[in-house]
Short mmCIF file of C-alpha atoms in Angstrom, two decimals:
data_model
loop_
_atom_site.label_atom_id
_atom_site.label_comp_id
_atom_site.label_asym_id
_atom_site.label_seq_id
_atom_site.Cartn_x
_atom_site.Cartn_y
_atom_site.Cartn_z
CA MET A 1 78.17 71.10 117.28
CA ASP A 2 74.74 72.55 117.00
CA ILE A 3 73.31 75.12 114.56
CA ASN A 4 71.40 76.95 117.29
CA GLU A 5 74.67 77.57 119.07
CA PHE A 6 76.10 78.94 115.81
CA ILE A 7 73.08 81.24 115.38
CA LYS A 8 73.51 82.48 118.95
CA LYS A 9 77.13 83.39 118.20
CA ILE A 10 76.08 85.26 115.05
CA GLU A 11 73.47 87.18 117.03
CA GLU A 12 76.06 88.18 119.62
CA GLU A 13 78.45 89.39 116.91
CA PHE A 14 75.91 91.33 114.83
CA SER A 15 74.16 93.61 117.29
CA ASP A 16 71.70 94.78 114.58
CA LEU A 17 70.03 91.37 114.58
CA GLU A 18 66.88 90.95 116.64
CA PRO A 19 67.39 87.89 118.89
CA GLY A 20 65.31 84.87 117.81
CA LYS A 21 64.71 86.16 114.29
CA LEU A 22 67.57 84.35 112.59
CA LYS A 23 66.68 80.76 111.58
CA PRO A 24 68.74 78.02 109.86
CA GLU A 25 66.77 78.63 106.66
CA SER A 26 67.19 82.43 106.83
CA LYS A 27 68.88 84.01 103.83
CA PHE A 28 71.67 85.89 105.58
CA ARG A 29 71.96 88.57 102.89
CA GLU A 30 68.35 89.57 103.57
CA MET A 31 68.59 89.56 107.35
CA PHE A 32 70.64 92.71 107.59
CA GLU A 33 72.44 95.18 105.37
CA TRP A 34 74.92 92.70 103.89
CA ASN A 35 78.27 94.05 102.72
CA SER A 36 81.93 93.09 102.53
CA ILE A 37 82.59 94.17 106.12
CA ASN A 38 79.86 91.87 107.40
CA ALA A 39 81.36 89.06 105.32
CA LEU A 40 84.71 89.66 107.06
CA ILE A 41 83.07 89.72 110.49
CA LEU A 42 81.44 86.37 109.75
CA ILE A 43 84.76 84.91 108.53
CA ALA A 44 86.47 86.19 111.68
CA LEU A 45 83.78 84.68 113.89
CA VAL A 46 84.07 81.27 112.24
CA SER A 47 87.87 81.41 112.37
CA THR A 48 88.01 82.30 116.08
CA GLU A 49 85.21 80.00 117.25
CA TYR A 50 85.76 76.92 115.07
CA ASP A 51 89.29 77.37 113.69
CA ILE A 52 87.88 76.99 110.17
CA THR A 53 88.81 79.18 107.19
CA LEU A 54 85.97 80.38 104.98
CA ASN A 55 87.04 81.91 101.68
CA ALA A 56 85.26 84.38 99.41
CA GLU A 57 83.84 81.54 97.30
CA ASP A 58 82.29 79.83 100.34
CA ILE A 59 80.41 83.02 101.16
CA THR A 60 79.38 83.65 97.55
CA LYS A 61 77.90 80.20 97.02
CA SER A 62 76.05 80.15 100.37
CA VAL A 63 72.53 81.47 100.62
CA THR A 64 71.26 80.46 104.05
CA VAL A 65 72.74 80.22 107.53
CA GLN A 66 72.44 76.43 107.16
CA ASP A 67 74.68 76.54 104.05
CA ILE A 68 77.45 78.26 106.01
CA PHE A 69 76.98 75.88 108.90
CA ASN A 70 77.25 72.86 106.57
CA ILE A 71 80.59 74.11 105.22
CA ILE A 72 81.94 74.51 108.75
CA LYS A 73 80.66 71.06 109.74
CA SER A 74 82.17 69.35 106.69
CA ARG A 75 85.58 70.86 107.45
CA ILE A 76 85.50 70.01 111.14
CA THR A 77 84.76 66.33 110.54
CA LYS A 78 87.49 66.05 107.89
CA MET B 1 113.60 77.47 107.28
CA ALA B 2 114.52 81.08 108.04
CA LEU B 3 114.51 80.49 111.78
CA PHE B 4 117.72 81.81 113.33
CA SER B 5 119.20 83.94 116.08
CA ILE B 6 121.80 86.67 116.32
CA SER B 7 123.77 87.68 119.41
CA GLY B 8 125.93 90.65 120.34
CA ILE B 9 123.53 93.21 118.85
CA ARG B 10 121.02 95.42 120.71
CA ILE B 11 118.50 98.16 120.04
CA ALA B 12 119.84 101.36 121.61
CA GLY B 13 116.98 103.70 120.74
CA MET B 14 113.71 104.15 118.91
CA ALA B 15 111.78 107.22 117.71
CA ALA B 16 108.67 107.81 115.60
CA CYS B 17 107.38 110.79 113.67
CA VAL B 18 103.85 111.36 112.30
CA PRO B 19 102.36 114.21 110.23
CA ASN B 20 100.36 116.67 112.34
CA THR B 21 97.26 116.54 110.08
CA ILE B 22 94.57 114.32 111.62
CA TYR B 23 91.85 112.77 109.45
CA GLN B 24 88.74 111.63 111.32
CA ASN B 25 87.08 108.66 109.66
CA SER B 26 83.73 109.96 110.92
CA ASP B 27 84.21 112.70 108.28
CA TYR B 28 84.55 110.21 105.40
CA LYS B 29 81.55 111.40 103.40
CA TRP B 30 82.06 108.98 100.48
CA ILE B 31 80.00 106.37 102.36
CA SER B 32 76.80 106.60 104.44
CA LYS B 33 76.90 107.43 108.15
CA LYS B 34 75.75 103.93 109.02
CA GLU B 35 78.45 102.32 106.91
CA ARG B 36 81.04 104.67 108.39
CA GLU B 37 80.07 103.59 111.89
CA LEU B 38 80.32 99.90 110.99
CA LEU B 39 83.65 100.51 109.30
CA ILE B 40 85.11 102.35 112.30
CA LYS B 41 83.86 99.68 114.69
CA THR B 42 85.21 96.79 112.63
CA THR B 43 88.54 98.18 111.45
CA GLY B 44 89.07 100.09 114.69
CA VAL B 45 90.44 103.09 112.75
CA LYS B 46 88.94 106.24 114.29
CA GLN B 47 91.58 108.64 113.06
CA ARG B 48 94.88 108.62 111.25
CA ARG B 49 97.69 110.94 110.24
CA LEU B 50 97.94 112.21 106.67
CA ALA B 51 101.06 113.61 105.06
CA ASP B 52 100.63 116.68 102.85
CA ASP B 53 101.72 116.63 99.20
CA LYS B 54 105.18 117.96 99.98
CA THR B 55 106.06 115.44 102.69
CA THR B 56 107.84 112.17 101.97
CA THR B 57 108.48 109.11 104.11
CA SER B 58 112.15 110.05 104.18
CA ASP B 59 111.22 113.46 105.70
CA LEU B 60 109.44 111.71 108.59
CA CYS B 61 112.28 109.20 109.06
CA PHE B 62 114.90 111.96 108.85
CA THR B 63 113.14 113.97 111.58
CA ALA B 64 112.89 110.91 113.85
CA ALA B 65 116.56 110.02 113.20
CA GLU B 66 117.89 113.53 113.91
CA LYS B 67 116.09 113.69 117.25
CA LEU B 68 117.16 110.19 118.23
CA ILE B 69 120.83 110.68 117.30
CA LYS B 70 120.86 113.98 119.23
CA ASP B 71 119.31 112.38 122.33
CA SER B 72 121.71 109.43 122.22
CA GLY B 73 124.81 111.58 121.93
CA TRP B 74 126.06 109.31 119.13
CA ASN B 75 128.82 110.60 116.91
CA LYS B 76 127.46 110.46 113.34
CA GLU B 77 130.91 109.46 112.05
CA GLU B 78 130.49 106.12 113.82
CA ILE B 79 127.31 105.14 111.96
CA GLU B 80 128.53 102.82 109.21
CA ILE B 81 125.26 101.26 108.05
CA LEU B 82 121.90 102.82 107.14
CA ILE B 83 118.93 100.75 105.98
CA PHE B 84 115.71 102.34 104.74
CA VAL B 85 112.61 100.11 104.58
CA SER B 86 109.65 101.55 102.68
CA GLN B 87 107.27 101.19 99.75
CA SER B 88 107.02 104.94 99.26
CA ARG B 89 110.45 106.06 98.11
CA ASP B 90 111.46 109.62 97.15
CA TYR B 91 112.12 108.65 93.50
CA PRO B 92 111.67 105.46 91.43
CA ILE B 93 115.48 105.58 91.31
CA PRO B 94 117.95 106.21 93.01
CA SER B 95 117.61 104.58 96.41
CA THR B 96 116.30 106.83 99.16
CA SER B 97 118.90 105.48 101.61
CA CYS B 98 121.67 107.19 99.56
CA ILE B 99 119.83 110.51 99.82
CA LEU B 100 119.36 110.02 103.56
CA GLN B 101 123.08 109.31 104.10
CA ASP B 102 123.89 112.74 102.70
CA ARG B 103 120.99 114.54 104.34
CA LEU B 104 121.85 113.12 107.76
CA LYS B 105 125.49 114.05 107.14
CA LEU B 106 126.70 110.53 107.77
CA SER B 107 130.20 109.45 106.76
CA LYS B 108 130.93 108.31 103.19
CA LYS B 109 132.19 105.12 104.81
CA CYS B 110 128.54 104.27 105.57
CA LEU B 111 126.92 101.45 103.59
CA THR B 112 123.30 102.10 102.63
CA LEU B 113 120.50 99.88 101.39
CA ASP B 114 116.79 100.23 100.51
CA ILE B 115 114.46 97.36 101.32
CA ASN B 116 111.13 97.23 99.49
CA LEU B 117 108.75 95.63 102.00
CA GLY B 118 105.54 96.76 103.68
CA CYS B 119 103.92 95.42 106.83
CA SER B 120 106.63 92.81 107.45
CA GLY B 121 109.34 95.43 106.88
CA TYR B 122 110.36 96.25 110.44
CA VAL B 123 111.07 92.62 111.35
CA TYR B 124 112.89 91.99 108.06
CA GLY B 125 114.86 95.26 108.32
CA LEU B 126 115.95 94.37 111.84
CA SER B 127 117.16 90.95 110.69
CA VAL B 128 119.19 92.42 107.81
CA ILE B 129 120.88 95.18 109.81
CA ALA B 130 121.63 92.90 112.78
CA SER B 131 123.05 90.17 110.51
CA MET B 132 125.23 92.59 108.55
CA MET B 133 126.53 94.25 111.70
CA GLN B 134 127.32 90.92 113.29
CA CYS B 135 129.35 89.61 110.36
CA SER B 136 131.02 92.92 109.42
CA GLY B 137 131.90 94.10 112.90
CA ILE B 138 130.16 97.46 112.28
CA LYS B 139 129.40 98.91 115.71
CA LYS B 140 126.63 101.41 115.03
CA GLY B 141 123.72 101.34 112.59
CA LEU B 142 120.56 103.20 111.71
CA LEU B 143 117.33 101.48 110.64
CA LEU B 144 114.76 103.85 109.10
CA VAL B 145 111.33 102.36 108.52
CA GLY B 146 108.15 104.06 107.34
CA ASP B 147 105.51 104.61 104.72
CA ILE B 148 103.20 107.20 103.27
CA SER B 149 100.48 104.80 102.16
CA THR B 150 97.68 107.37 102.00
CA LYS B 151 98.95 108.58 98.61
CA HIS B 152 98.56 105.06 97.14
CA VAL B 153 94.81 104.76 97.75
CA SER B 154 91.73 106.12 95.97
CA TYR B 155 89.45 108.37 98.04
CA ARG B 156 86.51 106.63 96.36
CA ASP B 157 87.64 103.18 97.55
CA LYS B 158 85.97 102.39 100.86
CA SER B 159 87.92 99.13 101.13
CA ALA B 160 91.29 100.93 101.35
CA PHE B 161 91.01 104.70 101.90
CA PRO B 162 89.85 104.68 105.56
CA LEU B 163 92.46 102.14 106.68
CA PHE B 164 95.87 103.70 106.19
CA GLY B 165 97.92 106.31 108.02
CA ASP B 166 101.40 107.76 107.49
CA ALA B 167 104.43 107.48 109.77
CA GLY B 168 108.23 107.29 109.78
CA THR B 169 110.49 105.77 112.42
CA ALA B 170 114.15 105.46 113.35
CA THR B 171 115.88 102.72 115.35
CA LEU B 172 119.46 102.82 116.59
CA ILE B 173 121.26 99.48 116.52
CA GLU B 174 124.60 98.87 118.25
CA SER B 175 126.95 96.02 118.99
CA SER B 176 126.90 94.89 122.59
CA ASP B 177 128.74 92.54 124.95
CA ASP B 178 125.43 91.26 126.21
CA LYS B 179 124.96 87.56 125.45
CA ALA B 180 121.22 88.02 124.82
CA LYS B 181 120.04 86.65 121.50
CA ILE B 182 117.60 88.09 118.99
CA GLY B 183 115.50 85.28 117.49
CA PHE B 184 113.92 85.56 114.03
CA ASN B 185 111.42 83.58 112.02
CA LEU B 186 110.92 84.99 108.50
CA GLN B 187 108.66 83.59 105.77
CA THR B 188 107.18 84.33 102.32
CA ASP B 189 104.34 83.19 100.07
CA GLY B 190 104.56 84.97 96.73
CA SER B 191 101.52 83.12 95.37
CA GLY B 192 99.50 85.80 97.18
CA TYR B 193 101.38 88.69 95.50
CA ASP B 194 98.13 90.17 94.16
CA ALA B 195 96.29 90.27 97.51
CA ILE B 196 97.77 93.76 98.05
CA ILE B 197 99.09 95.33 94.86
CA ILE B 198 99.48 98.47 92.78
CA PRO B 199 98.92 96.82 89.37
CA GLU B 200 100.58 99.32 87.00
CA GLY B 201 103.56 101.65 86.98
CA GLY B 202 106.30 99.02 87.31
CA MET B 203 108.07 97.08 84.58
CA ARG B 204 105.45 94.30 84.30
CA ASN B 205 102.68 96.77 83.38
CA HIS B 206 104.12 100.07 82.23
CA ILE B 207 102.45 103.32 83.15
CA SER B 208 100.28 104.88 80.42
CA LEU B 209 97.49 107.44 80.17
CA LYS B 210 95.05 104.53 80.51
CA SER B 211 96.53 103.74 83.92
CA PHE B 212 94.70 106.78 85.29
CA GLU B 213 91.21 105.85 84.07
CA TYR B 214 88.90 105.27 87.03
CA LYS B 215 86.85 102.07 86.99
CA LYS B 216 83.95 100.99 89.17
CA ILE B 217 84.96 97.75 90.87
CA SER B 218 81.86 97.36 93.05
CA PRO B 219 79.51 99.73 94.94
CA GLY B 220 81.67 102.22 96.86
CA ILE B 221 84.88 101.11 95.17
CA TYR B 222 86.27 103.22 92.30
CA ARG B 223 89.97 103.33 91.50
CA HIS B 224 92.55 103.43 88.71
CA LYS B 225 95.54 101.19 88.05
CA ILE B 226 98.09 103.21 90.03
CA HIS B 227 95.94 102.83 93.13
CA LEU B 228 96.43 100.17 95.75
CA VAL B 229 94.15 97.13 95.59
CA LEU B 230 93.42 95.35 98.86
CA ASP B 231 91.66 91.98 98.90
CA GLY B 232 90.28 92.01 102.43
CA ILE B 233 89.20 88.38 102.68
CA LYS B 234 92.46 87.01 101.22
CA VAL B 235 94.55 89.16 103.59
CA PHE B 236 92.41 88.18 106.56
CA ASN B 237 92.66 84.44 105.85
CA PHE B 238 96.40 84.74 105.23
CA ALA B 239 96.98 86.55 108.53
CA LEU B 240 94.85 84.11 110.51
CA SER B 241 96.49 81.02 109.03
CA GLU B 242 100.19 82.01 108.91
CA VAL B 243 100.95 84.44 111.73
CA ILE B 244 100.15 82.17 114.68
CA PRO B 245 102.25 79.14 113.65
CA THR B 246 105.19 81.49 112.91
CA ILE B 247 104.99 83.00 116.40
CA ASN B 248 104.62 79.57 118.02
CA GLU B 249 107.61 78.15 116.11
CA LEU B 250 109.74 81.08 117.22
CA LEU B 251 108.68 80.72 120.87
CA THR B 252 109.51 77.00 120.76
CA SER B 253 112.93 77.52 119.19
CA GLU B 254 113.73 80.26 121.75
CA LYS B 255 112.48 77.98 124.56
CA LEU B 256 109.97 80.63 125.59
CA THR B 257 106.28 80.64 126.44
CA ILE B 258 103.65 83.34 126.08
CA GLU B 259 103.87 84.01 129.85
CA LYS B 260 107.57 84.90 129.58
CA ILE B 261 106.98 87.63 126.98
CA ASP B 262 106.22 91.07 128.45
CA TYR B 263 104.67 92.57 125.29
CA PHE B 264 103.43 91.28 121.95
CA ILE B 265 103.52 94.02 119.32
CA LEU B 266 101.52 92.89 116.32
CA HIS B 267 101.50 94.84 113.08
CA GLN B 268 98.42 97.06 113.30
CA ALA B 269 96.50 95.73 110.28
CA ASN B 270 92.94 96.34 111.39
CA LEU B 271 91.11 95.64 114.63
CA LEU B 272 89.24 92.60 113.30
CA ILE B 273 92.49 90.87 112.30
CA ASN B 274 94.36 91.98 115.43
CA GLU B 275 91.63 90.94 117.83
CA SER B 276 91.14 87.59 116.06
CA LEU B 277 94.88 86.91 116.32
CA ARG B 278 94.97 87.98 119.96
CA LYS B 279 92.04 85.75 120.90
CA LYS B 280 93.43 82.73 119.05
CA LEU B 281 96.85 83.17 120.67
CA LYS B 282 95.09 83.72 124.04
CA LEU B 283 97.08 86.89 124.72
CA PRO B 284 95.92 89.21 127.49
CA LYS B 285 94.85 92.67 126.30
CA GLU B 286 97.36 94.47 128.55
CA LYS B 287 100.24 92.62 126.86
CA THR B 288 99.04 93.49 123.36
CA PRO B 289 98.88 97.27 122.90
CA ILE B 290 96.73 98.66 120.08
CA THR B 291 97.27 101.94 118.18
CA ILE B 292 95.10 101.24 115.12
CA ASP B 293 92.46 103.62 116.57
CA LYS B 294 94.85 106.60 116.59
CA PHE B 295 97.08 106.02 113.57
CA GLY B 296 95.37 103.47 111.29
CA ASN B 297 97.50 100.92 109.45
CA THR B 298 100.91 102.56 109.04
CA SER B 299 102.49 99.67 107.11
CA CYS B 300 106.05 98.85 108.23
CA ALA B 301 106.06 101.71 110.78
CA SER B 302 103.27 100.26 112.92
CA ILE B 303 105.46 98.14 115.24
CA PRO B 304 107.99 100.83 116.33
CA LEU B 305 105.21 103.46 116.30
CA THR B 306 103.17 101.35 118.74
CA ILE B 307 106.16 100.90 121.06
CA VAL B 308 107.02 104.63 121.02
CA SER B 309 103.41 105.72 121.44
CA GLU B 310 102.26 103.23 124.10
CA LEU B 311 105.33 101.94 125.96
CA ASN B 312 107.63 104.91 125.81
CA LYS B 313 108.09 105.23 129.59
CA GLN B 314 108.53 101.50 130.24
CA VAL B 315 111.21 100.89 127.61
CA ARG B 316 113.25 103.82 128.89
CA LYS B 317 113.56 102.39 132.39
CA GLU B 318 113.14 98.62 132.27
CA LYS B 319 114.42 95.50 130.61
CA LEU B 320 111.49 93.95 128.76
CA LYS B 321 111.06 90.96 126.48
CA PHE B 322 109.17 91.69 123.26
CA LEU B 323 107.74 89.58 120.51
CA LEU B 324 107.20 91.62 117.34
CA SER B 325 105.16 90.25 114.44
CA GLY B 326 104.80 91.85 111.00
CA PHE B 327 102.67 90.43 108.18
CA GLY B 328 101.15 91.57 104.91
CA ILE B 329 102.00 92.61 101.35
CA GLY B 330 104.19 90.12 99.48
CA LEU B 331 102.84 88.04 101.01
CA SER B 332 105.64 88.37 103.53
CA TRP B 333 105.66 87.85 107.26
CA GLY B 334 107.95 87.35 110.21
CA ALA B 335 108.38 87.48 113.96
CA VAL B 336 111.26 88.52 116.17
CA CYS B 337 111.92 87.98 119.82
CA ILE B 338 114.03 90.78 121.30
CA ASP B 339 114.85 92.45 124.62
CA LEU B 340 114.53 96.21 124.96
CA ASP B 341 116.68 97.28 127.89
CA SER B 342 116.53 100.92 128.99
CA ILE B 343 116.62 102.33 125.46
CA ILE B 344 116.51 105.95 124.37
CA CYS B 345 112.93 106.62 123.37
CA PRO B 346 111.79 110.23 122.88
CA GLU B 347 108.07 111.09 122.92
CA LEU B 348 106.21 110.80 119.61
CA ILE B 349 107.32 113.58 117.24
CA GLU B 350 104.85 115.57 115.10
CA TYR B 351 105.91 116.86 111.70
#
């Protein structure tokens, strides 16, 4: 799996995001108005697309898109 | 494993009753317009029904039951079991089912029982009434299921207030010569008891004046200890991890496939959960009706309410195979596979 694919899926889900602006090193809390609903949307996206469960702690300790992607990747390869 | 089936019992009728007051979530001024729009889009709840301060769940269930019994032509003397499933009872004690027996003018020979369950309540209630009727030989029973959840939540809690709606339902259950089976799969995980909870007012944490002190939990979330707490992420992850295997196990044990089921009625939790479940199960939209937009999350009433509201005409005329799935507070969840064959199903009643 590829991070650019993951970013593309995030961009499709969050219509507020300008395409091409989100990068692996982007701090997702600064990219758009981050709140608990957006956290749930992200968790839902990851669950449906990758069959991986992200919990509240995973989101809290992650800063960038890459951080989230790394968690997904580590759980897929397990 | 609570995976079992019951035969010789059928659903004869179903009715639902909602308060006539409509609350539009676009009018929820506690949060900004932008946040409101995101909330409506994500949860799917555009509007919901709110009971006034004088209305109880039992009032809504009573109204649905009276209409249904009248339409069925049943003799009330023959109803020997009444089960009331709710988390919004008339009084802390006694049981609301006793009050309903008298109010409905049912025979004193009727056994009554309250069941304290929320979103899984319809499936559980159905399993209890069907099991008791099968082993007792009781021929006619009444299952009343509903909740007034809007009184449990704080207006200043954006994580709970816009989600819930109120509704009461009635289902007629009768013994039948039909060999068709009703298959159940019922499960529990009490380690998640605090994912949805009212923390004080029971015996563990007694009610006191302090219980009513509002506290700021986070921006947009203020509540006191008699208000309902909803941990959105915990509930979401629970639903996504437990509901699907439970449905699949039931289908396997009933030797059924998704294609053979006419309708999947999932508890209407919120659109994000329901759509995620639907996509993961690969269910077509037309087989998975949604009412969260009109009524919000109506707790244990959501399954029968969705059938009455969306499939009223079909269930009156046809024989259809349903899979019903309830999940939530407890944590408690279950699925049932059941045929609805030309049942009595009046139009949605307004109170």
